[in-house]
Structures are given as structure tokens and as C-alpha cells.
């Protein structure tokens, strides 16, 4: 199809199936993919991947011995990022997580600290929750990163034994007790010294992802870094 014809066809399709921006809900224009140009310009990108001492890493200090940690976006109340996370988690649009994963993967390729990564591992959902939602948004995020960085994604390493009940309204200590030993690892083989990038959608207290990282570090001779789509 010639490019003019293609464009005509795309315009025609978009009249009947308008695609919306994942961050603000406006109708996307021709050549805009997943988010509109304005949102892309105004999104609060953290650039945490550029330096080791960042807010996401600090949140995990003293909880788990990781190499590096970063988050792509800042999550604030009533913001574009909050809209995006809602679309990804509750409105069946996990491809938005993959889109942002791919964009983040391209950024991580430019950061020297992340050039030694060997594997991407998403934080798993509990089987019951996975059935209910139909997909794991963290897997989509990881898939995007893996594709951009040409690194394999492994979903057979970590197992989630139990679902965490809602974290809201719980004290700090209770949250930690709530997430301790919720993860286990499968008896699979990975090469000595493998550098794993553990990925999740949102980092809040860091309790869940720390617990997953500890399970990996206890089961494998590996190093672990962490990347999340957003930092609350
Ligand atoms: Zn937008």
C-alpha cells in the first residue's frame, strides 16, 4: 500500500475506531502512538536511570542488597500518570505498559550501569488475581524492556505463593510481615552471576519488590537490579 493510501486507510479506520491517549484520553492524531505529543512532552520522567543515588534506590536501601534501581515516571494524584496506571491495571490496556517498557528499555541502553543486564524478570501476580485480571501488567512492561534491550524475559523463575491483601491502612511493620515469604523460586538453572532486572508497575513502599528480590538472591547466584514504570 502506498503511504498516501495507507494514511487514508488509517484516517478512515480512526473515524470508526478512534484510539485514545493512554494518559489524557484525547483522541490520538495520525502518527501518534499510545500517547499524545502533549502528554509525552509533559510527563514527569524521572531520569533516575542516570544516577545510582535516586529516590527509588533510597526507598530500597537497607531492605535488600540490589545493584541499581530506577523508575521511569513519577506518580502523583489526579495526574496523567495516574490515568495511565489506571488504564493499564483496570481498563484492560496492558499494551500501554509494553509501550512504556519499550521506551524505557531504549533509555536503559544508554545508561552504563544497566549494560550488564542478562535477564528481565517481572514480579508475578498471584494465580487468582491473574485469572481475574487476565494479564500481568508487569509482564507487559518487562516485555517492552526486553524487546528494546534484546534481553530475554523469564517468567519461570519466580512464583507468587500468596496474594497480598490491600496494603492501605496497614502500618509499616504489618506491611512487611504481610509480604515476607510470599515469593518462592522454581528449581531452574541460570548461569553463575546472572544480572537480573526485576520489574514491576508501581513502587510505593518497596515491600513487595524487595521480597521478590530477596527470593531471587536466596535461590540463585545472581545480582539484582530493579526498574518500575512509576514511583508513587
Ligand atoms: Zn494525552
Tab-separated table of C-alpha atoms and ligand atoms in Angstrom:
chain	number	residue	atom	x	y	z
A	1	UNK	CA	0.000	0.000	0.000
A	2	UNK	CA	1.386	3.427	-0.881
A	3	UNK	CA	1.943	5.812	2.034
A	4	UNK	CA	-0.885	8.125	0.890
A	5	UNK	CA	-3.272	5.222	0.632
A	6	UNK	CA	-2.082	3.894	3.983
A	7	UNK	CA	-2.735	7.250	5.606
A	8	UNK	CA	-6.168	7.482	4.050
A	9	UNK	CA	-6.922	3.997	5.329
A	10	UNK	CA	-5.646	4.826	8.856
A	11	UNK	CA	-7.731	8.010	8.948
A	12	UNK	CA	-10.761	6.066	7.785
A	13	UNK	CA	-10.263	3.421	10.482
A	14	UNK	CA	-9.732	6.057	13.170
A	15	UNK	CA	-13.116	7.637	12.416
A	16	UNK	CA	-14.838	4.426	13.424
A	17	UNK	CA	-12.318	3.145	15.962
A	18	UNK	CA	-10.764	6.251	17.499
A	19	UNK	CA	-7.735	5.458	19.627
A	20	UNK	CA	-7.341	7.382	22.847
A	21	UNK	CA	-4.249	8.722	24.540
A	22	UNK	CA	-3.357	6.447	27.487
A	23	UNK	CA	-2.534	9.435	29.673
A	24	UNK	CA	-5.258	12.030	28.992
A	25	UNK	CA	-7.933	10.229	26.972
A	26	UNK	CA	-7.867	12.624	23.988
A	27	UNK	CA	-8.308	11.128	20.509
A	28	UNK	CA	-4.887	10.354	19.050
A	29	UNK	CA	-3.883	12.086	15.855
A	30	UNK	CA	-2.299	10.452	12.855
A	31	UNK	CA	1.161	9.061	13.719
A	32	UNK	CA	0.632	9.396	17.489
A	33	UNK	CA	1.037	6.014	19.149
A	34	UNK	CA	-0.425	5.173	22.600
A	35	UNK	CA	0.036	8.698	23.990
A	36	UNK	CA	-0.401	12.151	22.501
A	37	UNK	CA	2.502	14.520	21.803
A	38	UNK	CA	1.412	16.891	24.546
A	39	UNK	CA	1.363	14.181	27.225
A	40	UNK	CA	4.720	12.889	26.057
A	41	UNK	CA	6.105	16.397	26.484
A	42	UNK	CA	4.579	16.962	29.937
A	43	UNK	CA	5.068	13.519	31.519
A	44	UNK	CA	7.208	13.626	34.690
A	45	UNK	CA	10.126	11.474	33.533
A	46	UNK	CA	12.483	10.922	36.479
A	47	UNK	CA	15.783	10.197	34.708
A	48	UNK	CA	16.583	8.033	37.754
A	49	UNK	CA	18.456	5.592	35.498
A	50	UNK	CA	21.183	8.208	35.073
A	51	UNK	CA	22.337	8.119	38.690
A	52	UNK	CA	22.519	5.435	41.397
A	53	UNK	CA	21.528	7.707	44.271
A	54	UNK	CA	17.898	8.347	43.402
A	55	UNK	CA	14.577	8.290	45.213
A	56	UNK	CA	13.633	4.755	44.117
A	57	UNK	CA	17.005	3.348	45.200
A	58	UNK	CA	16.762	5.171	48.543
A	59	UNK	CA	13.366	3.595	49.156
A	60	UNK	CA	15.022	0.174	48.934
A	61	UNK	CA	18.205	0.884	50.867
A	62	UNK	CA	18.598	-1.372	53.886
A	63	UNK	CA	15.840	-3.688	52.709
A	64	UNK	CA	17.588	-5.679	50.020
A	65	UNK	CA	21.120	-5.632	48.551
A	66	UNK	CA	20.484	-4.604	44.967
A	67	UNK	CA	22.788	-3.176	42.313
A	68	UNK	CA	20.715	-0.370	40.791
A	69	UNK	CA	17.109	0.818	40.987
A	70	UNK	CA	15.077	3.244	38.911
A	71	UNK	CA	11.541	4.267	37.989
A	72	UNK	CA	10.511	5.751	34.650
A	73	UNK	CA	7.778	8.165	35.822
A	74	UNK	CA	6.576	9.964	38.937
A	75	UNK	CA	3.071	9.054	40.028
A	76	UNK	CA	1.063	11.899	41.524
A	77	UNK	CA	-2.601	12.184	42.391
A	78	UNK	CA	-5.021	13.181	39.611
A	79	UNK	CA	-2.218	13.227	37.075
A	80	UNK	CA	-1.565	11.870	33.593
A	81	UNK	CA	0.483	9.053	35.113
A	82	UNK	CA	-2.365	8.096	37.466
A	83	UNK	CA	-4.682	7.905	34.440
A	84	UNK	CA	-2.110	5.764	32.654
A	85	UNK	CA	-1.701	3.313	35.546
A	86	UNK	CA	-5.472	3.010	35.814
A	87	UNK	CA	-5.757	2.190	32.096
A	88	UNK	CA	-3.032	-0.414	32.423
A	89	UNK	CA	-4.282	-2.124	35.579
A	90	UNK	CA	-8.033	-1.817	35.497
A	91	UNK	CA	-9.081	-0.932	31.963
A	92	UNK	CA	-7.547	-3.829	30.041
A	93	UNK	CA	-4.885	-1.808	28.259
A	94	UNK	CA	-1.678	-3.644	29.182
A	95	UNK	CA	-0.157	-2.774	25.787
A	96	UNK	CA	0.416	0.705	27.270
A	97	UNK	CA	2.777	-0.910	29.802
A	98	UNK	CA	4.609	-2.607	26.928
A	99	UNK	CA	4.858	0.683	25.050
A	100	UNK	CA	6.407	2.422	28.072
A	101	UNK	CA	8.602	-0.603	28.729
A	102	UNK	CA	9.997	-0.327	25.225
A	103	UNK	CA	10.655	3.408	25.645
A	104	UNK	CA	12.367	2.764	28.985
A	105	UNK	CA	14.432	-0.056	27.522
A	106	UNK	CA	15.825	2.398	24.967
A	107	UNK	CA	16.808	4.769	27.799
A	108	UNK	CA	18.418	1.963	29.843
A	109	UNK	CA	20.529	1.002	26.830
A	110	UNK	CA	22.160	4.432	27.098
A	111	UNK	CA	22.935	4.053	30.831
A	112	UNK	CA	26.221	2.294	31.508
A	113	UNK	CA	25.025	0.800	34.810
A	114	UNK	CA	22.416	-1.232	33.003
A	115	UNK	CA	24.602	-2.575	30.202
A	116	UNK	CA	25.471	-5.745	32.165
A	117	UNK	CA	21.851	-6.947	32.421
A	118	UNK	CA	21.245	-10.552	31.322
A	119	UNK	CA	17.584	-11.218	32.125
A	120	UNK	CA	14.317	-9.397	32.709
A	121	UNK	CA	12.033	-10.890	35.388
A	122	UNK	CA	8.582	-9.412	36.070
A	123	UNK	CA	7.083	-9.549	39.566
A	124	UNK	CA	4.397	-12.224	39.210
A	125	UNK	CA	0.758	-11.831	40.154
A	126	UNK	CA	-0.906	-14.436	42.304
A	127	UNK	CA	-2.690	-17.035	40.124
A	128	UNK	CA	-6.109	-15.971	41.395
A	129	UNK	CA	-5.510	-12.319	40.607
A	130	UNK	CA	-4.040	-13.220	37.214
A	131	UNK	CA	-7.191	-15.175	36.360
A	132	UNK	CA	-9.377	-12.274	37.432
A	133	UNK	CA	-7.450	-9.580	35.551
A	134	UNK	CA	-6.488	-11.768	32.630
A	135	UNK	CA	-2.934	-10.463	32.363
A	136	UNK	CA	0.050	-9.359	34.415
A	137	UNK	CA	0.778	-5.720	33.632
A	138	UNK	CA	4.362	-6.095	34.915
A	139	UNK	CA	4.982	-8.812	32.320
A	140	UNK	CA	3.922	-6.404	29.586
A	141	UNK	CA	6.222	-3.716	30.979
A	142	UNK	CA	9.066	-6.258	31.117
A	143	UNK	CA	8.332	-7.474	27.611
A	144	UNK	CA	8.752	-3.949	26.263
A	145	UNK	CA	12.093	-3.509	28.041
A	146	UNK	CA	13.270	-6.935	26.864
A	147	UNK	CA	12.399	-6.127	23.268
A	148	UNK	CA	14.238	-2.797	23.315
A	149	UNK	CA	17.322	-4.208	25.042
A	150	UNK	CA	17.425	-7.572	23.220
A	151	UNK	CA	17.490	-9.413	26.532
A	152	UNK	CA	15.337	-12.463	27.326
A	153	UNK	CA	12.313	-12.211	29.635
A	154	UNK	CA	11.908	-15.090	32.104
A	155	UNK	CA	8.625	-15.722	33.859
A	156	UNK	CA	9.533	-19.183	35.145
A	157	UNK	CA	11.932	-18.089	37.919
A	158	UNK	CA	9.615	-16.508	40.475
A	159	UNK	CA	6.412	-17.956	41.912
A	160	UNK	CA	3.919	-15.992	43.959
A	161	UNK	CA	2.572	-18.174	46.746
A	162	UNK	CA	0.007	-15.810	48.097
A	163	UNK	CA	-1.728	-12.639	47.158
A	164	UNK	CA	-1.111	-9.653	49.372
A	165	UNK	CA	-4.235	-8.163	50.825
A	166	UNK	CA	-4.542	-4.441	50.301
A	167	UNK	CA	-1.611	-2.528	51.741
A	168	UNK	CA	-3.575	0.590	52.531
A	169	UNK	CA	-4.343	1.222	56.161
A	170	UNK	CA	-1.588	-1.064	57.374
A	171	UNK	CA	1.359	0.047	59.454
A	172	UNK	CA	4.899	-0.205	58.108
A	173	UNK	CA	5.753	-3.330	60.073
A	174	UNK	CA	2.474	-5.018	59.194
A	175	UNK	CA	3.141	-4.370	55.512
A	176	UNK	CA	6.474	-6.117	55.785
A	177	UNK	CA	5.028	-9.096	57.620
A	178	UNK	CA	2.316	-9.174	55.013
A	179	UNK	CA	4.794	-9.617	52.157
A	180	UNK	CA	7.525	-11.733	53.735
A	181	UNK	CA	7.863	-15.153	52.074
A	182	UNK	CA	5.121	-14.543	49.531
A	183	UNK	CA	7.577	-15.397	46.759
A	184	UNK	CA	9.462	-18.597	46.031
A	185	UNK	CA	11.646	-19.684	43.130
A	186	UNK	CA	11.407	-22.600	40.736
A	187	UNK	CA	14.347	-25.037	40.707
A	188	UNK	CA	15.637	-23.873	37.317
A	189	UNK	CA	19.231	-23.247	36.284
A	190	UNK	CA	20.588	-19.846	35.365
A	191	UNK	CA	24.239	-19.015	34.659
A	192	UNK	CA	26.529	-18.026	37.530
A	193	UNK	CA	26.482	-14.291	38.281
A	194	UNK	CA	23.435	-13.527	36.123
A	195	UNK	CA	22.388	-9.884	36.392
A	196	UNK	CA	18.588	-9.802	36.682
A	197	UNK	CA	16.401	-6.747	36.132
A	198	UNK	CA	13.327	-7.259	38.304
A	199	UNK	CA	10.441	-5.143	37.023
A	200	UNK	CA	7.068	-4.027	38.376
A	201	UNK	CA	4.431	-1.402	37.602
A	202	UNK	CA	4.426	0.899	40.641
A	203	UNK	CA	6.858	1.261	43.552
A	204	UNK	CA	5.236	2.539	46.735
A	205	UNK	CA	6.720	1.171	49.970
A	206	UNK	CA	9.012	-1.181	48.056
A	207	UNK	CA	7.929	-4.056	50.328
A	208	UNK	CA	6.637	-6.353	47.585
A	209	UNK	CA	9.511	-5.917	45.149
A	210	UNK	CA	12.088	-6.240	47.977
A	211	UNK	CA	10.516	-9.530	48.933
A	212	UNK	CA	10.706	-10.748	45.320
A	213	UNK	CA	14.333	-9.599	45.023
A	214	UNK	CA	15.263	-11.439	48.239
A	215	UNK	CA	13.695	-14.641	46.901
A	216	UNK	CA	15.846	-14.375	43.745
A	217	UNK	CA	19.025	-13.600	45.698
A	218	UNK	CA	18.457	-16.521	48.075
A	219	UNK	CA	17.746	-19.020	45.294
A	220	UNK	CA	20.219	-18.083	42.588
A	221	UNK	CA	23.808	-16.963	42.323
A	222	UNK	CA	22.733	-13.671	40.819
A	223	UNK	CA	22.762	-9.893	41.053
A	224	UNK	CA	19.502	-7.973	41.042
A	225	UNK	CA	18.593	-4.505	39.808
A	226	UNK	CA	15.109	-3.047	39.869
A	227	UNK	CA	13.056	-0.956	37.427
A	228	UNK	CA	9.451	0.163	37.816
A	229	UNK	CA	7.171	2.033	35.474
A	230	UNK	CA	6.246	4.554	38.158
A	231	UNK	CA	7.286	5.761	41.607
A	232	UNK	CA	4.418	6.761	43.888
B	1	LIG	ZN1	-2.539	12.800	26.091
